[in-house]
Amino acid sequence: MAILEIEDVRFTYDTEWILRDINLKISKGEVWGILGPNGSGKTTMMNLIDGIISPQKGTIKIGGAAVGKINRKELAKRIAVVPQETAWVFPLTVEEVVLMGRTPHLGRCAFESHEDLKVARLAMEETDVLAFSSRLLHSLSGGERQRVLIARALAQQPEVLLLDEPTSSLDIAHQISVFDLLLRLSEETGLTVVTATHDMNLASVYCDRIALLHKGSFYSQGAPEEALTEESIREVYGVNVVVDRHPLTGLPRISLLGSHSSERGNRWKAGAAPHL
């Protein structure tokens, strides 16, 4: 049975549909990538899954239960979110932020237990932020803060982890480490991961399935080789690409073709470096 089901969902903020006829079934332990241009509805879809907003039509279920009928505390035990941006008003340490992830598991007026501290510490170790657990969050770089937010989400010990552009401010090494971590957790613990991302090559390598959003609907979905084709990318993004197979993994590899790609490539072949 699917752990997450989206059935015939439609959503609008005013008169124009942001999402239309969205259907998705995600099994336990799968890693899904939601791709699409800016404004295609990726963040809206994340907010619908998390129950922050409700669809005008259709249903969203986790474990067979409608998200809209689960109270927020119980839902937070099942779904954790790493947002694209978070504003912090108060000066908090990294450890304090990560411990926020334990809030759904605490009783009323209860303090964190030794077990809560242990879970938070493990989440910080897994995301490589334990070394600066006592530092104030606002003193960290953008990439470091993003890893702290992922640690906070992992501390919730959810069934489903939603990430909105999780690697947008990370360097290459930490982009890989974050997706390595997500893939390992899905394989070892059965964590289901849904990530909205612009990085087609990372999605191709790490995602079991990909859904490509175009103007509020899914243009394609399936395994990376089914969803990410030259035709689908050209239609959705309006750009030309070359999609071939990675020589080591055999997975789809997407190479961009800018308007000057052929000219620059020919100059390289001729032995003259292009002017930068």
mmCIF file of C-alpha atoms in Angstrom:
data_model
loop_
_atom_site.group_PDB
_atom_site.id
_atom_site.type_symbol
_atom_site.label_atom_id
_atom_site.label_comp_id
_atom_site.label_asym_id
_atom_site.label_seq_id
_atom_site.Cartn_x
_atom_site.Cartn_y
_atom_site.Cartn_z
ATOM 1 C CA MET A 1 0.000 0.000 0.000
ATOM 2 C CA ALA A 2 1.169 3.505 -0.771
ATOM 3 C CA ILE A 3 2.235 5.529 2.257
ATOM 4 C CA LEU A 4 1.380 8.792 0.491
ATOM 5 C CA GLU A 5 -1.504 9.170 -1.948
ATOM 6 C CA ILE A 6 -2.597 12.256 -3.851
ATOM 7 C CA GLU A 7 -5.891 11.754 -5.638
ATOM 8 C CA ASP A 8 -7.373 14.191 -8.191
ATOM 9 C CA VAL A 9 -6.087 17.247 -6.321
ATOM 10 C CA ARG A 10 -6.795 20.774 -7.508
ATOM 11 C CA PHE A 11 -5.751 23.974 -5.757
ATOM 12 C CA THR A 12 -6.040 27.705 -6.346
ATOM 13 C CA TYR A 13 -5.262 30.833 -4.354
ATOM 14 C CA ASP A 14 -7.799 32.926 -6.302
ATOM 15 C CA THR A 15 -9.389 32.183 -9.670
ATOM 16 C CA GLU A 16 -6.629 30.426 -11.588
ATOM 17 C CA TRP A 17 -5.697 26.835 -10.804
ATOM 18 C CA ILE A 18 -2.158 26.488 -9.419
ATOM 19 C CA LEU A 19 -2.386 22.688 -9.458
ATOM 20 C CA ARG A 20 -4.794 20.637 -11.555
ATOM 21 C CA ASP A 21 -5.676 16.937 -11.525
ATOM 22 C CA ILE A 22 -2.642 15.863 -9.497
ATOM 23 C CA ASN A 23 -2.388 12.114 -8.883
ATOM 24 C CA LEU A 24 0.540 10.465 -7.169
ATOM 25 C CA LYS A 25 1.153 7.236 -5.239
ATOM 26 C CA ILE A 26 4.365 6.961 -3.240
ATOM 27 C CA SER A 27 5.422 3.738 -1.538
ATOM 28 C CA LYS A 28 7.243 3.467 1.784
ATOM 29 C CA GLY A 29 10.980 3.991 1.446
ATOM 30 C CA GLU A 30 10.856 5.574 -2.011
ATOM 31 C CA VAL A 31 12.766 8.731 -2.906
ATOM 32 C CA TRP A 32 10.750 11.004 -5.190
ATOM 33 C CA GLY A 33 11.899 14.133 -6.986
ATOM 34 C CA ILE A 34 9.371 16.831 -7.912
ATOM 35 C CA LEU A 35 10.851 18.921 -10.728
ATOM 36 C CA GLY A 36 9.592 21.860 -12.715
ATOM 37 C CA PRO A 37 10.254 25.520 -13.525
ATOM 38 C CA ASN A 38 9.707 28.338 -11.054
ATOM 39 C CA GLY A 39 5.980 28.886 -10.601
ATOM 40 C CA SER A 40 5.006 25.385 -11.685
ATOM 41 C CA GLY A 41 3.514 24.538 -8.272
ATOM 42 C CA LYS A 42 6.272 22.596 -6.478
ATOM 43 C CA THR A 43 6.146 24.514 -3.174
ATOM 44 C CA THR A 44 2.344 24.606 -3.241
ATOM 45 C CA MET A 45 2.324 20.844 -3.609
ATOM 46 C CA MET A 46 4.646 20.485 -0.599
ATOM 47 C CA ASN A 47 2.350 22.701 1.485
ATOM 48 C CA LEU A 48 -0.662 20.618 0.483
ATOM 49 C CA ILE A 49 1.033 17.374 1.513
ATOM 50 C CA ASP A 50 1.982 18.901 4.866
ATOM 51 C CA GLY A 51 -1.574 20.097 5.454
ATOM 52 C CA ILE A 52 -0.654 23.789 5.670
ATOM 53 C CA ILE A 53 -3.219 24.460 2.960
ATOM 54 C CA SER A 54 -6.138 22.327 1.791
ATOM 55 C CA PRO A 55 -7.112 21.431 -1.765
ATOM 56 C CA GLN A 56 -10.375 22.697 -3.206
ATOM 57 C CA LYS A 57 -10.801 19.279 -4.778
ATOM 58 C CA GLY A 58 -9.356 15.821 -4.175
ATOM 59 C CA THR A 59 -7.712 14.154 -1.190
ATOM 60 C CA ILE A 60 -4.224 13.656 0.213
ATOM 61 C CA LYS A 61 -3.648 10.634 2.448
ATOM 62 C CA ILE A 62 -0.764 9.391 4.549
ATOM 63 C CA GLY A 63 -0.997 5.772 5.606
ATOM 64 C CA GLY A 64 -4.583 5.728 4.351
ATOM 65 C CA ALA A 65 -5.691 8.639 6.578
ATOM 66 C CA ALA A 66 -6.695 11.994 5.107
ATOM 67 C CA VAL A 67 -4.068 14.610 5.986
ATOM 68 C CA GLY A 68 -6.765 17.222 6.632
ATOM 69 C CA LYS A 69 -8.296 15.081 9.399
ATOM 70 C CA ILE A 70 -5.078 14.503 11.376
ATOM 71 C CA ASN A 71 -4.309 17.033 14.127
ATOM 72 C CA ARG A 72 -1.107 19.030 13.683
ATOM 73 C CA LYS A 73 0.847 17.359 16.488
ATOM 74 C CA GLU A 74 0.129 13.860 15.245
ATOM 75 C CA LEU A 75 0.801 14.899 11.647
ATOM 76 C CA ALA A 76 4.196 16.306 12.710
ATOM 77 C CA LYS A 77 5.149 12.835 13.954
ATOM 78 C CA ARG A 78 4.514 11.479 10.465
ATOM 79 C CA ILE A 79 5.618 14.290 8.155
ATOM 80 C CA ALA A 80 8.651 16.571 8.568
ATOM 81 C CA VAL A 81 9.436 19.513 6.313
ATOM 82 C CA VAL A 82 12.661 21.254 5.324
ATOM 83 C CA PRO A 83 11.485 24.590 3.909
ATOM 84 C CA GLN A 84 13.251 26.608 1.256
ATOM 85 C CA GLU A 85 13.622 29.629 3.530
ATOM 86 C CA THR A 86 13.092 30.225 7.259
ATOM 87 C CA ALA A 87 13.204 33.526 9.120
ATOM 88 C CA TRP A 88 14.635 33.396 12.650
ATOM 89 C CA VAL A 89 13.717 36.165 15.077
ATOM 90 C CA PHE A 90 15.282 34.867 18.290
ATOM 91 C CA PRO A 91 18.967 33.989 18.819
ATOM 92 C CA LEU A 92 19.002 30.192 19.019
ATOM 93 C CA THR A 93 21.855 27.713 19.053
ATOM 94 C CA VAL A 94 22.093 24.883 16.559
ATOM 95 C CA GLU A 95 21.255 22.360 19.270
ATOM 96 C CA GLU A 96 18.167 24.325 20.315
ATOM 97 C CA VAL A 97 16.928 24.453 16.721
ATOM 98 C CA VAL A 98 17.450 20.723 16.184
ATOM 99 C CA LEU A 99 15.701 19.927 19.488
ATOM 100 C CA MET A 100 12.626 21.719 18.116
ATOM 101 C CA GLY A 101 12.180 18.611 16.015
ATOM 102 C CA ARG A 102 11.364 16.689 19.185
ATOM 103 C CA THR A 103 8.390 18.930 20.045
ATOM 104 C CA PRO A 104 5.706 16.610 18.574
ATOM 105 C CA HIS A 105 6.984 13.802 20.816
ATOM 106 C CA LEU A 106 6.857 15.792 24.072
ATOM 107 C CA GLY A 107 3.976 15.871 26.505
ATOM 108 C CA ARG A 108 2.340 19.124 27.555
ATOM 109 C CA CYS A 109 4.852 21.319 29.448
ATOM 110 C CA ALA A 110 7.426 18.510 29.257
ATOM 111 C CA PHE A 111 11.151 19.041 28.815
ATOM 112 C CA GLU A 112 13.440 17.077 26.526
ATOM 113 C CA SER A 113 14.552 13.734 27.929
ATOM 114 C CA HIS A 114 17.904 12.018 27.582
ATOM 115 C CA GLU A 115 16.414 10.089 24.655
ATOM 116 C CA ASP A 116 15.376 13.331 22.932
ATOM 117 C CA LEU A 117 18.898 14.700 23.309
ATOM 118 C CA LYS A 118 20.284 11.436 21.916
ATOM 119 C CA VAL A 119 18.025 11.606 18.850
ATOM 120 C CA ALA A 120 18.965 15.252 18.232
ATOM 121 C CA ARG A 121 22.667 14.500 18.578
ATOM 122 C CA LEU A 122 22.413 11.660 16.062
ATOM 123 C CA ALA A 123 20.587 13.943 13.608
ATOM 124 C CA MET A 124 23.371 16.525 13.973
ATOM 125 C CA GLU A 125 26.032 13.875 13.403
ATOM 126 C CA GLU A 126 24.291 12.616 10.274
ATOM 127 C CA THR A 127 24.095 16.114 8.787
ATOM 128 C CA ASP A 128 27.626 17.125 9.825
ATOM 129 C CA VAL A 129 26.580 20.002 12.116
ATOM 130 C CA LEU A 130 27.444 18.533 15.516
ATOM 131 C CA ALA A 131 30.790 20.363 15.603
ATOM 132 C CA PHE A 132 29.025 23.718 15.913
ATOM 133 C CA SER A 133 25.999 22.662 17.986
ATOM 134 C CA SER A 134 26.623 25.463 20.508
ATOM 135 C CA ARG A 135 26.926 28.238 17.900
ATOM 136 C CA LEU A 136 24.085 30.640 17.192
ATOM 137 C CA LEU A 137 22.187 29.776 14.046
ATOM 138 C CA HIS A 138 22.496 33.265 12.545
ATOM 139 C CA SER A 139 26.304 33.010 12.719
ATOM 140 C CA LEU A 140 26.347 30.150 10.212
ATOM 141 C CA SER A 141 26.577 30.255 6.451
ATOM 142 C CA GLY A 142 23.493 29.629 4.341
ATOM 143 C CA GLY A 143 24.596 26.084 3.545
ATOM 144 C CA GLU A 144 25.291 25.303 7.206
ATOM 145 C CA ARG A 145 21.868 26.619 8.230
ATOM 146 C CA GLN A 146 20.245 24.414 5.605
ATOM 147 C CA ARG A 147 21.927 21.338 7.064
ATOM 148 C CA VAL A 148 20.700 22.344 10.531
ATOM 149 C CA LEU A 149 17.125 22.470 9.209
ATOM 150 C CA ILE A 150 17.546 18.997 7.751
ATOM 151 C CA ALA A 151 18.832 17.815 11.144
ATOM 152 C CA ARG A 152 15.778 19.332 12.831
ATOM 153 C CA ALA A 153 13.481 17.469 10.419
ATOM 154 C CA LEU A 154 15.309 14.174 11.000
ATOM 155 C CA ALA A 155 14.960 14.679 14.771
ATOM 156 C CA GLN A 156 11.188 14.447 14.290
ATOM 157 C CA GLN A 157 11.732 10.812 13.204
ATOM 158 C CA PRO A 158 9.039 11.132 10.524
ATOM 159 C CA GLU A 159 7.684 8.573 8.091
ATOM 160 C CA VAL A 160 7.757 11.094 5.242
ATOM 161 C CA LEU A 161 10.364 13.821 4.766
ATOM 162 C CA LEU A 162 9.508 16.757 2.493
ATOM 163 C CA LEU A 163 12.340 18.968 1.249
ATOM 164 C CA ASP A 164 11.905 22.164 -0.781
ATOM 165 C CA GLU A 165 15.129 22.889 -2.696
ATOM 166 C CA PRO A 166 17.311 21.256 0.009
ATOM 167 C CA THR A 167 20.647 21.753 -1.770
ATOM 168 C CA SER A 168 20.157 25.202 -3.302
ATOM 169 C CA SER A 169 22.697 26.849 -0.955
ATOM 170 C CA LEU A 170 25.065 23.903 -0.501
ATOM 171 C CA ASP A 171 28.443 23.335 -2.112
ATOM 172 C CA ILE A 172 28.959 20.256 -4.262
ATOM 173 C CA ALA A 173 30.389 18.125 -1.445
ATOM 174 C CA HIS A 174 27.439 18.785 0.846
ATOM 175 C CA GLN A 175 24.917 18.375 -1.976
ATOM 176 C CA ILE A 176 26.217 14.854 -2.425
ATOM 177 C CA SER A 177 26.422 14.171 1.328
ATOM 178 C CA VAL A 178 22.824 15.302 1.861
ATOM 179 C CA PHE A 179 21.468 13.074 -0.889
ATOM 180 C CA ASP A 180 23.708 10.188 0.221
ATOM 181 C CA LEU A 181 22.163 10.572 3.683
ATOM 182 C CA LEU A 182 18.602 10.681 2.366
ATOM 183 C CA LEU A 183 19.165 7.611 0.211
ATOM 184 C CA ARG A 184 20.761 5.694 3.095
ATOM 185 C CA LEU A 185 17.899 6.558 5.457
ATOM 186 C CA SER A 186 15.328 5.459 2.892
ATOM 187 C CA GLU A 187 17.120 2.143 2.418
ATOM 188 C CA GLU A 188 17.916 1.455 6.088
ATOM 189 C CA THR A 189 14.890 2.865 7.920
ATOM 190 C CA GLY A 190 12.183 3.011 5.269
ATOM 191 C CA LEU A 191 12.016 6.810 5.365
ATOM 192 C CA THR A 192 10.018 8.135 2.427
ATOM 193 C CA VAL A 193 11.560 11.221 0.841
ATOM 194 C CA VAL A 194 9.873 13.768 -1.434
ATOM 195 C CA THR A 195 12.127 16.575 -2.613
ATOM 196 C CA ALA A 196 11.374 19.535 -4.833
ATOM 197 C CA THR A 197 14.503 20.392 -6.766
ATOM 198 C CA HIS A 198 15.822 22.082 -9.891
ATOM 199 C CA ASP A 199 18.835 19.770 -10.169
ATOM 200 C CA MET A 200 17.887 17.176 -12.767
ATOM 201 C CA ASN A 201 21.201 15.316 -12.573
ATOM 202 C CA LEU A 202 21.053 14.911 -8.789
ATOM 203 C CA ALA A 203 17.439 13.769 -9.112
ATOM 204 C CA SER A 204 18.427 11.271 -11.799
ATOM 205 C CA VAL A 205 21.112 9.739 -9.583
ATOM 206 C CA TYR A 206 19.263 9.653 -6.263
ATOM 207 C CA CYS A 207 15.521 9.497 -6.951
ATOM 208 C CA ASP A 208 13.633 6.258 -7.537
ATOM 209 C CA ARG A 209 10.874 8.174 -9.282
ATOM 210 C CA ILE A 210 10.506 11.656 -10.726
ATOM 211 C CA ALA A 211 7.414 13.770 -11.401
ATOM 212 C CA LEU A 212 7.837 16.672 -13.811
ATOM 213 C CA LEU A 213 5.417 19.569 -13.210
ATOM 214 C CA HIS A 214 4.332 21.777 -16.088
ATOM 215 C CA LYS A 215 1.836 24.611 -15.613
ATOM 216 C CA GLY A 216 0.242 22.954 -12.597
ATOM 217 C CA SER A 217 -0.040 19.406 -13.946
ATOM 218 C CA PHE A 218 2.301 16.462 -14.304
ATOM 219 C CA TYR A 219 3.791 16.355 -17.785
ATOM 220 C CA SER A 220 5.551 13.077 -17.009
ATOM 221 C CA GLN A 221 6.296 10.828 -14.065
ATOM 222 C CA GLY A 222 8.110 7.559 -13.532
ATOM 223 C CA ALA A 223 11.661 6.288 -13.308
ATOM 224 C CA PRO A 224 14.329 8.884 -14.223
ATOM 225 C CA GLU A 225 14.726 7.503 -17.743
ATOM 226 C CA GLU A 226 10.956 7.752 -18.266
ATOM 227 C CA ALA A 227 10.414 11.233 -16.829
ATOM 228 C CA LEU A 228 13.577 12.999 -17.962
ATOM 229 C CA THR A 229 13.741 12.870 -21.737
ATOM 230 C CA GLU A 230 14.935 15.472 -24.235
ATOM 231 C CA GLU A 231 11.349 15.972 -25.353
ATOM 232 C CA SER A 232 9.870 16.393 -21.843
ATOM 233 C CA ILE A 233 12.598 18.808 -20.715
ATOM 234 C CA ARG A 234 12.284 20.868 -23.896
ATOM 235 C CA GLU A 235 8.504 21.037 -23.528
ATOM 236 C CA VAL A 236 8.502 21.891 -19.809
ATOM 237 C CA TYR A 237 11.512 24.213 -19.573
ATOM 238 C CA GLY A 238 11.664 25.533 -23.137
ATOM 239 C CA VAL A 239 15.360 24.661 -23.507
ATOM 240 C CA ASN A 240 17.317 22.188 -25.569
ATOM 241 C CA VAL A 241 19.319 19.504 -23.795
ATOM 242 C CA VAL A 242 21.153 16.313 -24.578
ATOM 243 C CA VAL A 243 20.108 13.324 -22.499
ATOM 244 C CA ASP A 244 22.487 10.385 -22.629
ATOM 245 C CA ARG A 245 23.562 7.632 -20.242
ATOM 246 C CA HIS A 246 26.173 8.196 -17.578
ATOM 247 C CA PRO A 247 29.136 5.920 -18.402
ATOM 248 C CA LEU A 248 29.372 4.592 -14.821
ATOM 249 C CA THR A 249 25.797 4.491 -13.522
ATOM 250 C CA GLY A 250 23.868 4.059 -16.777
ATOM 251 C CA LEU A 251 21.374 6.653 -15.477
ATOM 252 C CA PRO A 252 20.143 9.603 -17.557
ATOM 253 C CA ARG A 253 22.641 12.463 -17.745
ATOM 254 C CA ILE A 254 21.356 15.870 -18.760
ATOM 255 C CA SER A 255 23.638 18.343 -20.561
ATOM 256 C CA LEU A 256 22.393 21.859 -21.235
ATOM 257 C CA LEU A 257 22.664 23.389 -24.684
ATOM 258 C CA GLY A 258 22.819 27.169 -24.581
ATOM 259 C CA SER A 259 22.396 29.328 -27.641
ATOM 260 C CA HIS A 260 26.194 29.540 -28.059
ATOM 261 C CA SER A 261 26.989 25.913 -27.144
ATOM 262 C CA SER A 262 27.761 24.768 -30.690
ATOM 263 C CA GLU A 263 29.957 27.771 -31.450
ATOM 264 C CA ARG A 264 31.937 27.438 -28.229
ATOM 265 C CA GLY A 265 32.282 23.683 -28.693
ATOM 266 C CA ASN A 266 33.642 24.110 -32.206
ATOM 267 C CA ARG A 267 36.208 26.629 -30.974
ATOM 268 C CA TRP A 268 37.387 24.188 -28.309
ATOM 269 C CA LYS A 269 37.714 21.459 -30.913
ATOM 270 C CA ALA A 270 39.783 23.824 -33.038
ATOM 271 C CA GLY A 271 42.166 24.334 -30.117
ATOM 272 C CA ALA A 272 41.187 27.893 -29.236
ATOM 273 C CA ALA A 273 39.707 28.527 -25.808
ATOM 274 C CA PRO A 274 36.571 30.702 -25.880
ATOM 275 C CA HIS A 275 36.759 34.191 -24.420
ATOM 276 C CA LEU A 276 35.417 34.252 -20.844
#
